[in-house]
PDB file of C-alpha atoms in Angstrom:
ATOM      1  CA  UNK A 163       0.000   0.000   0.000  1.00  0.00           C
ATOM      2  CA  UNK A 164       1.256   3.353  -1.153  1.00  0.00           C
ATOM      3  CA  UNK A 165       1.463   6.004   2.262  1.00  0.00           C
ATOM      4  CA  UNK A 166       1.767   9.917   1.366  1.00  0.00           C
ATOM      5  CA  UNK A 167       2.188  12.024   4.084  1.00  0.00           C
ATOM      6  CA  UNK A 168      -0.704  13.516   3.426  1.00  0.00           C
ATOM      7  CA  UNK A 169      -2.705  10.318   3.992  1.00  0.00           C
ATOM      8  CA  UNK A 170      -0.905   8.551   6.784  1.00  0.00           C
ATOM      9  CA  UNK A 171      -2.429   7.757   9.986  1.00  0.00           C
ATOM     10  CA  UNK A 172       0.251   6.757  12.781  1.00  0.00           C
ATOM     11  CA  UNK A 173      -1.629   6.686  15.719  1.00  0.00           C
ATOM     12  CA  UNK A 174      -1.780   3.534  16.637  1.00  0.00           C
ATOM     13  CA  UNK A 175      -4.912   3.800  18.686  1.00  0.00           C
ATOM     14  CA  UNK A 176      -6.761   5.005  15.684  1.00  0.00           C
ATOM     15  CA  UNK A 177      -5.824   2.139  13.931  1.00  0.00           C
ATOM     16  CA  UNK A 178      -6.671  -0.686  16.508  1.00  0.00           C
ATOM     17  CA  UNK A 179     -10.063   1.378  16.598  1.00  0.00           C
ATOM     18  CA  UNK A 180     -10.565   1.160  13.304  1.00  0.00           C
ATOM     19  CA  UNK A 181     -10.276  -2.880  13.263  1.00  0.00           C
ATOM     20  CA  UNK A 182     -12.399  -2.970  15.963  1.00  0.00           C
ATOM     21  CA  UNK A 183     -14.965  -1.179  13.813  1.00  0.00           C
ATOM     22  CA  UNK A 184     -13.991  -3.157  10.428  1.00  0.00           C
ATOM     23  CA  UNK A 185     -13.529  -6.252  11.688  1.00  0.00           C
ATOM     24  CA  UNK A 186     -13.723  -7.989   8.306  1.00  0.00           C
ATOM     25  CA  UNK A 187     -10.478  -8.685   6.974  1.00  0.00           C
ATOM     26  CA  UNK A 188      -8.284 -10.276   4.176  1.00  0.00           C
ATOM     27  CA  UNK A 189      -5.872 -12.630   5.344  1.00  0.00           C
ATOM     28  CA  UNK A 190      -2.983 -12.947   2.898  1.00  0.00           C
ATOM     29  CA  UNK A 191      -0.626 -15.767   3.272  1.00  0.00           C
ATOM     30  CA  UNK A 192       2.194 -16.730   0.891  1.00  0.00           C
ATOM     31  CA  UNK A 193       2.510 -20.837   1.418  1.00  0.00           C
ATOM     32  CA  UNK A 194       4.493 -22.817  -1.052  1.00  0.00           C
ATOM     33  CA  UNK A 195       1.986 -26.409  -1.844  1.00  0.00           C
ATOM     34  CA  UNK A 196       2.139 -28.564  -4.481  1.00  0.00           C
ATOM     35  CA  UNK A 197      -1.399 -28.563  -5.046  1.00  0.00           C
ATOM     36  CA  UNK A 198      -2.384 -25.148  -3.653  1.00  0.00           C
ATOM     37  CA  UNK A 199      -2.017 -21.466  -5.184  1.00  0.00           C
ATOM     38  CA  UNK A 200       0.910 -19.763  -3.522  1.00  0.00           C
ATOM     39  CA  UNK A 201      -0.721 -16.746  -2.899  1.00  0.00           C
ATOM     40  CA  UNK A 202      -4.135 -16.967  -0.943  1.00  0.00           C
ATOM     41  CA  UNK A 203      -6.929 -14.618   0.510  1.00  0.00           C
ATOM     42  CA  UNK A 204      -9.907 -15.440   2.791  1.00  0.00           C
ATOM     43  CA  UNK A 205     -12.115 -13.111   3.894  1.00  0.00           C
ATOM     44  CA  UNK A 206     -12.531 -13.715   7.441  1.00  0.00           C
ATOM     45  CA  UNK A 207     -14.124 -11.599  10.818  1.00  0.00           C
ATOM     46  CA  UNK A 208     -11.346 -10.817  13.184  1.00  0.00           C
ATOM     47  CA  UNK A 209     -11.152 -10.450  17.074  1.00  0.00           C
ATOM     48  CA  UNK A 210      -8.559  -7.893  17.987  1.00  0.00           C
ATOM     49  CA  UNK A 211      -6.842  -8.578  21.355  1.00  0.00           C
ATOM     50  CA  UNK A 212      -5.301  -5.348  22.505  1.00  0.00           C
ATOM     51  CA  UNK A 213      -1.548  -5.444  24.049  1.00  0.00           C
ATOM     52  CA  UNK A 214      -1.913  -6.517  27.543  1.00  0.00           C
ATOM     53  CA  UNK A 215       1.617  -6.778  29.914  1.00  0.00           C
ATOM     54  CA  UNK A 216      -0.312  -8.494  32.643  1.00  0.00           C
ATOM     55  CA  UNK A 217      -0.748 -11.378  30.077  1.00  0.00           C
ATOM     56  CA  UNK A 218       3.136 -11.255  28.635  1.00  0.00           C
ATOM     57  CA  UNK A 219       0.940  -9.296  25.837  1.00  0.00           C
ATOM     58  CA  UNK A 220       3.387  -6.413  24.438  1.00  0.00           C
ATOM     59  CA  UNK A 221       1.609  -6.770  20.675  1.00  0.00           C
ATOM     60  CA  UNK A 222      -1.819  -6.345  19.855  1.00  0.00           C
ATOM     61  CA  UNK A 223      -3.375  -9.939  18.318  1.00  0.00           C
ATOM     62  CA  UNK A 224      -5.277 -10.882  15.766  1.00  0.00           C
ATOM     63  CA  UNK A 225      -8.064 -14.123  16.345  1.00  0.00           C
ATOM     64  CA  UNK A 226     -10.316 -15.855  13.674  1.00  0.00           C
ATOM     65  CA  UNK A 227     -10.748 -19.141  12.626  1.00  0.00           C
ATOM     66  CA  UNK A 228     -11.613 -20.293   8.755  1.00  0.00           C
ATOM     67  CA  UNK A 229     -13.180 -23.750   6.994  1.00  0.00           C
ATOM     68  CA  UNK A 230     -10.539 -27.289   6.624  1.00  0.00           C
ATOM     69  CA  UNK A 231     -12.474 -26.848   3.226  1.00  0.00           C
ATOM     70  CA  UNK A 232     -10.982 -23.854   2.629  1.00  0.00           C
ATOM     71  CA  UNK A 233      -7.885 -23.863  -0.012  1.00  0.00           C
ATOM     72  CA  UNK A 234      -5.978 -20.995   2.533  1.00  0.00           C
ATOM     73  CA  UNK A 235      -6.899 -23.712   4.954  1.00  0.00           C
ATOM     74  CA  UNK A 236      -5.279 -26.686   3.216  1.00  0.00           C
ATOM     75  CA  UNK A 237      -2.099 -24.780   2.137  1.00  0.00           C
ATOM     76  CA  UNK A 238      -1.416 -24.352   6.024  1.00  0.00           C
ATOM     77  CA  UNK A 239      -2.496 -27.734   6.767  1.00  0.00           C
ATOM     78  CA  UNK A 240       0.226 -29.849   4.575  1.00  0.00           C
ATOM     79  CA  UNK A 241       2.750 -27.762   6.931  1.00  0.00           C
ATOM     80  CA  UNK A 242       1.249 -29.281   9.907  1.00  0.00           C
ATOM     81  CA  UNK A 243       1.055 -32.465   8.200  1.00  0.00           C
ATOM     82  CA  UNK A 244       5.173 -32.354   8.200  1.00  0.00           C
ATOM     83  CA  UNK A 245       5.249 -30.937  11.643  1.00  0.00           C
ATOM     84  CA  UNK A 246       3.227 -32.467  14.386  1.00  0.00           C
ATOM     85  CA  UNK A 247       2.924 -29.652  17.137  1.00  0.00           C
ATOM     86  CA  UNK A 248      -0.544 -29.175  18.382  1.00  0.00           C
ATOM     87  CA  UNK A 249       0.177 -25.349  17.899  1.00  0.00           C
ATOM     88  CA  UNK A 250       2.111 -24.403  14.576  1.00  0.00           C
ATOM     89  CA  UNK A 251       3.659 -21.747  13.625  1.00  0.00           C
ATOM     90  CA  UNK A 252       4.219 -20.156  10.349  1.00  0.00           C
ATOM     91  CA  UNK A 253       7.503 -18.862   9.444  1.00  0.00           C
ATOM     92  CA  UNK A 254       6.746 -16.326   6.937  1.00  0.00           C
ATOM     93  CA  UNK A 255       4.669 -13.632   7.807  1.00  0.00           C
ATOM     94  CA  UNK A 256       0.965 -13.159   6.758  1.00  0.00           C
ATOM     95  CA  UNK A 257      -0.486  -9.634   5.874  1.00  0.00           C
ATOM     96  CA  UNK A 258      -4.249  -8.711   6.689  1.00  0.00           C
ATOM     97  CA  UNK A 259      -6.021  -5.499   5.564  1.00  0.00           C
ATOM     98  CA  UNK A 260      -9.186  -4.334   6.787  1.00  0.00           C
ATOM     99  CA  UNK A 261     -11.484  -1.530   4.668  1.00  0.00           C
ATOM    100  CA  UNK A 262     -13.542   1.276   6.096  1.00  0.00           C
ATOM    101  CA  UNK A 263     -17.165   0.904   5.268  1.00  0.00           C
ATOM    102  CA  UNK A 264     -17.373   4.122   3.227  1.00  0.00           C
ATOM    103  CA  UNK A 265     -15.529   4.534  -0.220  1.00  0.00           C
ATOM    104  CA  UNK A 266     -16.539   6.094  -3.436  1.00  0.00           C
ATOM    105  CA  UNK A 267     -15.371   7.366  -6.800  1.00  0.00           C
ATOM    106  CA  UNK A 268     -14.717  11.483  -6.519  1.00  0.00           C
ATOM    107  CA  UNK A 269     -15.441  13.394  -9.817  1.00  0.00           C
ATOM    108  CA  UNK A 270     -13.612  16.142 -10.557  1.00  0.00           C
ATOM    109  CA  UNK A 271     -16.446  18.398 -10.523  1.00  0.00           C
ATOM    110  CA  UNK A 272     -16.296  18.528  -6.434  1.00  0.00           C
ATOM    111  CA  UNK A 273     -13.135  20.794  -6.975  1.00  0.00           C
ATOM    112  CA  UNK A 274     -15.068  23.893  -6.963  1.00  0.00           C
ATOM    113  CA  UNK A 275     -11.954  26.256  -6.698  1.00  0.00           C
ATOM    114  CA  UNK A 276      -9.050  24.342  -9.060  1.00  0.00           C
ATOM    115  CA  UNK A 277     -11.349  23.065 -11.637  1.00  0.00           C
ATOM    116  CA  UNK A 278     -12.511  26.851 -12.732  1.00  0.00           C
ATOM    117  CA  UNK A 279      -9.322  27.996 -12.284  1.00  0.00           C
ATOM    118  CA  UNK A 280      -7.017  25.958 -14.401  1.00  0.00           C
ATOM    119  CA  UNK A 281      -8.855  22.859 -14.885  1.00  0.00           C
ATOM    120  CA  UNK A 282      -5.717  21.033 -13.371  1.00  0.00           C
ATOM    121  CA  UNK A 283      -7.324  17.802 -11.921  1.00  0.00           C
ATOM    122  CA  UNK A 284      -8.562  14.034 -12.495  1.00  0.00           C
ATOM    123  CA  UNK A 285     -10.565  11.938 -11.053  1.00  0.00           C
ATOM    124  CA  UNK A 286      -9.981   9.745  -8.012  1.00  0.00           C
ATOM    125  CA  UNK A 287     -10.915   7.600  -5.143  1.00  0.00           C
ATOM    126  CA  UNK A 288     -11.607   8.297  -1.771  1.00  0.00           C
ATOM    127  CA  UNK A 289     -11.409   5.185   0.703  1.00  0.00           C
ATOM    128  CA  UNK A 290      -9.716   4.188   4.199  1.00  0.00           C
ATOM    129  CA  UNK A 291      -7.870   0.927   5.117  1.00  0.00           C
ATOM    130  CA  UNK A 292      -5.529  -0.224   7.612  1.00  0.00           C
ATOM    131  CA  UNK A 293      -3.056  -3.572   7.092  1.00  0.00           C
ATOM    132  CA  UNK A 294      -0.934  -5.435   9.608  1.00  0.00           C
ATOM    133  CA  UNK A 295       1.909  -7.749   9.141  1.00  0.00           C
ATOM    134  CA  UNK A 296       2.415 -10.330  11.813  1.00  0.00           C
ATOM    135  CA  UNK A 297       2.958 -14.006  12.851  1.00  0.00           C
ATOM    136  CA  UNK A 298       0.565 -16.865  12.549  1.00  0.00           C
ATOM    137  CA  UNK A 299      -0.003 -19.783  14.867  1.00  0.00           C
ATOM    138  CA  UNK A 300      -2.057 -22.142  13.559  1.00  0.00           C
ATOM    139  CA  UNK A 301      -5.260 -24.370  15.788  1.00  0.00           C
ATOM    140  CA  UNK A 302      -5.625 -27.517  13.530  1.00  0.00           C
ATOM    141  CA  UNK A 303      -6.943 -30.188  15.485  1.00  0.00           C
ATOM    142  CA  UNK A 304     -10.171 -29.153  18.144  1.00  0.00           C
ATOM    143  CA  UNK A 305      -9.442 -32.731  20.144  1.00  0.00           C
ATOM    144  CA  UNK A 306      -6.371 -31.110  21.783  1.00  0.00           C
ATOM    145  CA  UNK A 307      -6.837 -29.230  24.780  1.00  0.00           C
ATOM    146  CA  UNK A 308      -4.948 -25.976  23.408  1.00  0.00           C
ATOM    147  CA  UNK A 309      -7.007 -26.035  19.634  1.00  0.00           C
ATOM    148  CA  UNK A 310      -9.779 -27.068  21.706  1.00  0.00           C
ATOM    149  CA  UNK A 311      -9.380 -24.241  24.639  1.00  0.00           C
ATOM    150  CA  UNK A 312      -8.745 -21.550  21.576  1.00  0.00           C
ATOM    151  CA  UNK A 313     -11.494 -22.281  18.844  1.00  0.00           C
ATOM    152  CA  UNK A 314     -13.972 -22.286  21.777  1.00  0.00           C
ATOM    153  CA  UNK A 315     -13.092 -19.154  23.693  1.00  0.00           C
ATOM    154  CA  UNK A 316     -12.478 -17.599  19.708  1.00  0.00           C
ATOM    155  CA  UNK A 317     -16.329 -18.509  18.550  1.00  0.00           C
ATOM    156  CA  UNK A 318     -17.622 -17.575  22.045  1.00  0.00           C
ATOM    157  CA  UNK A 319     -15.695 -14.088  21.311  1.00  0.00           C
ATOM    158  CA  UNK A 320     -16.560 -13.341  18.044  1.00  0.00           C
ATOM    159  CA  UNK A 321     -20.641 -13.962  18.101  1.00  0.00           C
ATOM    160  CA  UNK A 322     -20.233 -11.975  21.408  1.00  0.00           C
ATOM    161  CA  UNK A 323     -18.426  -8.911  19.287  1.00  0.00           C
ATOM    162  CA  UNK A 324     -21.165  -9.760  16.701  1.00  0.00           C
ATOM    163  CA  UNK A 325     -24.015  -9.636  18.472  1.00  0.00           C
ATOM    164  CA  UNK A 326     -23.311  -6.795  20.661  1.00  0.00           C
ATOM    165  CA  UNK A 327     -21.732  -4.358  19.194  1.00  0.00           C
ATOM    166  CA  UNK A 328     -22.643  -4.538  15.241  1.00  0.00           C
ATOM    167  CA  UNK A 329     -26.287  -6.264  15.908  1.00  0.00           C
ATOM    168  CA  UNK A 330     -26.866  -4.285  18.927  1.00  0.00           C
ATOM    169  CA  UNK A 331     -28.444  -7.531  20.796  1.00  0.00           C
ATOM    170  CA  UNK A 332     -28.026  -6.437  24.055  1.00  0.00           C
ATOM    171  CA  UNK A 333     -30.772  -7.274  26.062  1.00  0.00           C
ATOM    172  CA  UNK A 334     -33.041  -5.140  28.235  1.00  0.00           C
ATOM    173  CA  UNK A 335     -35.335  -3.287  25.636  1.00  0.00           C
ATOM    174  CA  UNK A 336     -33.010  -5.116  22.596  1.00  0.00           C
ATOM    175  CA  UNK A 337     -33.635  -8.799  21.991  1.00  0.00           C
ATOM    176  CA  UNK A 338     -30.849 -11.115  23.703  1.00  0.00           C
ATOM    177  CA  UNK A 339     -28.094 -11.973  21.604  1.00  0.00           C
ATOM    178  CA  UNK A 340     -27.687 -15.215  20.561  1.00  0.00           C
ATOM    179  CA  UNK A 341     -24.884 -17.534  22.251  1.00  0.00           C
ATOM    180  CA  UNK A 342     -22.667 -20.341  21.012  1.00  0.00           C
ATOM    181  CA  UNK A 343     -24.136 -22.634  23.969  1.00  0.00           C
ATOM    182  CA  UNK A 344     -28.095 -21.563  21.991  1.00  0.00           C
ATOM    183  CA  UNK A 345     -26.558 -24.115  19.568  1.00  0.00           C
ATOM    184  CA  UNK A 346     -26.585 -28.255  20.264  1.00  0.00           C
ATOM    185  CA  UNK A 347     -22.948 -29.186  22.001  1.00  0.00           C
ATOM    186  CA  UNK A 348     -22.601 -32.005  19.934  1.00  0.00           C
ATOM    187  CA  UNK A 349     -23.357 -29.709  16.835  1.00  0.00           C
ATOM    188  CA  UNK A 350     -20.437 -27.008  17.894  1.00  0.00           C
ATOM    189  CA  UNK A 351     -17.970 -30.302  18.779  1.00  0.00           C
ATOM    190  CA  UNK A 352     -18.438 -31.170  15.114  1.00  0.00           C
ATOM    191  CA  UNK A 353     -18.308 -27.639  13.403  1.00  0.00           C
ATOM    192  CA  UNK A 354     -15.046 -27.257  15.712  1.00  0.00           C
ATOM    193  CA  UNK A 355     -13.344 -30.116  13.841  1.00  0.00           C
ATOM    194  CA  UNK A 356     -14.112 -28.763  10.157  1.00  0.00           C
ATOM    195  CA  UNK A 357     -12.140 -25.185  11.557  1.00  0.00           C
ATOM    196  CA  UNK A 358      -8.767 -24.303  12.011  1.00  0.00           C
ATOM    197  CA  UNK A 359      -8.022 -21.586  14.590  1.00  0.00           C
ATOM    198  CA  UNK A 360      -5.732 -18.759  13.411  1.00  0.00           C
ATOM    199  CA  UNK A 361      -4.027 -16.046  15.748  1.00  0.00           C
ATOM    200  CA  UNK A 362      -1.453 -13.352  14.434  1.00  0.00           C
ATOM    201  CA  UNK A 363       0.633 -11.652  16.632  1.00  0.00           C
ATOM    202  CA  UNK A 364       0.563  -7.854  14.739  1.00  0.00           C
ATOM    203  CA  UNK A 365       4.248  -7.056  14.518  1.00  0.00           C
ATOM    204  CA  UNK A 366       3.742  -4.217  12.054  1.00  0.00           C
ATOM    205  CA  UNK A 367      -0.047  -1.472  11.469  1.00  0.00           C
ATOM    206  CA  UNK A 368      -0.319   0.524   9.250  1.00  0.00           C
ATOM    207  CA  UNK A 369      -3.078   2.971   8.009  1.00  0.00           C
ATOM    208  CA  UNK A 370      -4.470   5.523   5.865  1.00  0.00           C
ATOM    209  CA  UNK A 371      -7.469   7.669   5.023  1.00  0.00           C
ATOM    210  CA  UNK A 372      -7.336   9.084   1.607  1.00  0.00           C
ATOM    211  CA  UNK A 373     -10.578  11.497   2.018  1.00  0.00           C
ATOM    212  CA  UNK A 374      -8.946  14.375   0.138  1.00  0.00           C
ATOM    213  CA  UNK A 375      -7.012  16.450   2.471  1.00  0.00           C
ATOM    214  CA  UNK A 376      -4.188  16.815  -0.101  1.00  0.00           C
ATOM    215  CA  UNK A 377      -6.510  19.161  -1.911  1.00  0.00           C
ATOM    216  CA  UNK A 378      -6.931  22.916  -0.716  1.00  0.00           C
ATOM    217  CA  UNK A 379      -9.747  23.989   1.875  1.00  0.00           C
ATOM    218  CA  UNK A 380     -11.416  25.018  -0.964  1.00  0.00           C
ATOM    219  CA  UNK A 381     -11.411  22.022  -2.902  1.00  0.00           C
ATOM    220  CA  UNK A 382     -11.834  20.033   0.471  1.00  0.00           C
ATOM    221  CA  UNK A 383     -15.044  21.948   0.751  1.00  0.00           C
ATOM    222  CA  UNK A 384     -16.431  21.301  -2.574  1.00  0.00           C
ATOM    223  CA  UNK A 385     -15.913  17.554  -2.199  1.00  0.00           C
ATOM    224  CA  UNK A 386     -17.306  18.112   1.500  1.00  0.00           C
ATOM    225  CA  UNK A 387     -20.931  19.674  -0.352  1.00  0.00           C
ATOM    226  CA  UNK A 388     -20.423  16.789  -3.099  1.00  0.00           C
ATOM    227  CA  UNK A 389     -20.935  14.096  -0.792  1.00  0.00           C
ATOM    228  CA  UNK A 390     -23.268  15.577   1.132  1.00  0.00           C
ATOM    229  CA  UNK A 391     -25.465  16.343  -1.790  1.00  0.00           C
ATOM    230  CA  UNK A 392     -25.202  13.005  -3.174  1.00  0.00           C
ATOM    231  CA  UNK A 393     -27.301  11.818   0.118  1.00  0.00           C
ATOM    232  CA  UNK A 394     -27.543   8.383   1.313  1.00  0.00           C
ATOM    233  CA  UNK A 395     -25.324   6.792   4.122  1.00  0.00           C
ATOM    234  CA  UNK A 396     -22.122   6.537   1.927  1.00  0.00           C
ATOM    235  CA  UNK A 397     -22.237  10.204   0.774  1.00  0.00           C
ATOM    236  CA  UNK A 398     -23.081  11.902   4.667  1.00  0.00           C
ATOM    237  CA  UNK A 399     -19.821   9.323   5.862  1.00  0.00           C
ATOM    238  CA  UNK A 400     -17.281  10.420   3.358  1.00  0.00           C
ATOM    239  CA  UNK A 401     -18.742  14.308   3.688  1.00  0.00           C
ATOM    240  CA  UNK A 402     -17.853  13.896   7.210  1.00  0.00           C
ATOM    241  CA  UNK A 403     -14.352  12.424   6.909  1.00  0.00           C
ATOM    242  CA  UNK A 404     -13.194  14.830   4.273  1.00  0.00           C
ATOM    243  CA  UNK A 405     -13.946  17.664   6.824  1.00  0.00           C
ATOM    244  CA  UNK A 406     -12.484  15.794   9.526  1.00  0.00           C
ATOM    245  CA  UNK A 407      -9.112  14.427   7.932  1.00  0.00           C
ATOM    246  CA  UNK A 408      -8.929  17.518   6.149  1.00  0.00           C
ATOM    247  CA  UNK A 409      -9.487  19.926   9.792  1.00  0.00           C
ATOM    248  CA  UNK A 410      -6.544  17.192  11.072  1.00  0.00           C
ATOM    249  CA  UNK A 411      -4.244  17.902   8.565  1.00  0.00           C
ATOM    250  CA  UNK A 412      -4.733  21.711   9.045  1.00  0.00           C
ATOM    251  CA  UNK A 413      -3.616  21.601  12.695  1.00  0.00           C
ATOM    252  CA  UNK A 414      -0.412  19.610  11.652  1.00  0.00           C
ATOM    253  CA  UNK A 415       0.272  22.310   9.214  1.00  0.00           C
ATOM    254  CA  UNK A 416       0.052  24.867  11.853  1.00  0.00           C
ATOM    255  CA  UNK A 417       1.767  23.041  14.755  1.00  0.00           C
ATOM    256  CA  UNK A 418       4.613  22.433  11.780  1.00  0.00           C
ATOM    257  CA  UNK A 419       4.386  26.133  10.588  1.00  0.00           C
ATOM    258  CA  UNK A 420       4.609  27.304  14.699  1.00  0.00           C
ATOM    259  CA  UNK A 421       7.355  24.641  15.482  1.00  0.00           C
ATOM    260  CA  UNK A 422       9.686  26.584  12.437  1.00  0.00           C
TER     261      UNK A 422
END
């Protein structure tokens, strides 16, 4: 992923907060097979662990679990086939990127002060996204008591993060949200054994927002209005981001210009 200045976020708070509220991600992996595509990419839901030094934590993780079926799956399988540990470990690391819910296409008629002027400008695309490089251990068999311990606490974790904070099943005046244990225990036992855990510990985040703040306030503004007009959910979101990234990247300018 290509990182102007202009575009960079650092904080990495912002970007933990922004998994947390894109939890769908692409895992990447890079596995030589003989029968399997070297490069792979499942879409998967993610549980973010945050850093914890209570718990020997110093790096945020990464938690999900994806179908034996799965080709991704099978890749990562014939390693474990070659090395017995209950827990393996991949050697090379794996990349996942996670995408804001808001992007669109930006016409050049939202640059209502450069377009009249000198007609200097194109088209583009206005979109966030965050990626993190990191290590993978590998769950692969549910009958041991470490896959076993993970895929349940992971499943328990994710419908929990599901349920409550994107469905809003919270009891009280919302309905109750559904629980792993609402399902049969022989049922889960079995769809346990067709999964393979996955954790990544994130050794690397990185993150952008390209929402137009390389443009001039005026510019900024007219893509601002353009959104807005458009109407909808997508076009009041990316409204609201341009004028926030772009307020952002006014204070650095002015904490840079005061620093001089």
């Amino acid at each position: 992923m290509f990182f102007s200045s202009a575009h960079t976020e650092s904080d990495e708070d912002v970007l933990l907060q922004f998994i947390k509220e894109n939890p769908l991600g692409m895992l990447i992996t890079a596995i030589d097979s003989s029968t399997h595509d070297f490069l792979q990419c499942t879409h998967v839901p993610f549980v973010l662990d945050l850093p914890n030094a209570e718990e020997n934590q110093p790096n945020p993780q990464l938690r999900a679990h994806i179908a034996k079926q799965n080709p991704q799956a099978k890749a990562l399988l014939e390693l474990a086939d070659s090395a017995p540990p209950n827990i393996l470990p991949l050697e090379r690391d794996v990349l996942v990127v996670f995408n804001g819910r808001h992007d669109h296409y930006v016409t050049p008629k939202f640059y209502t002060e450069t377009k009249p002027n000198t007609a200097k400008v194109v088209p583009t695309w206005n979109y966030s996204a965050v990626q993190t490089y990191g290590k993978l251990s590998l769950f692969y068999d549910s009958r041991t008591p470490e896959a076993g311990a993970f895929l349940a606490k992971q499943m328990h974790d994710l419908s929990e993060q599901c349920e409550r904070r994107i469905m809003g099943f919270t009891g009280g005046d919302r309905p109750q949200p559904w629980k792993v244990g609402d399902a049969p225990e022989r049922y889960i036992e079995l769809m346990q054994r067709n999964v393979v855990g996955i954790r990544i510990e994130v050794t690397k985040i990185e993150g952008k927002f390209k929402m137009s703040q390389e443009m001039g306030r005026g510019d900024r503004n007219g893509v601002a209005r353009g959104f807005a007009n458009m109407g909808g959910e997508t076009g009041q979101a990316i409204s609201a981001l341009v004028q926030e990234r772009g307020e952002l990247i006014d204070k650095k300018k002015a904490l840079q210009a005061a620093s001089k």
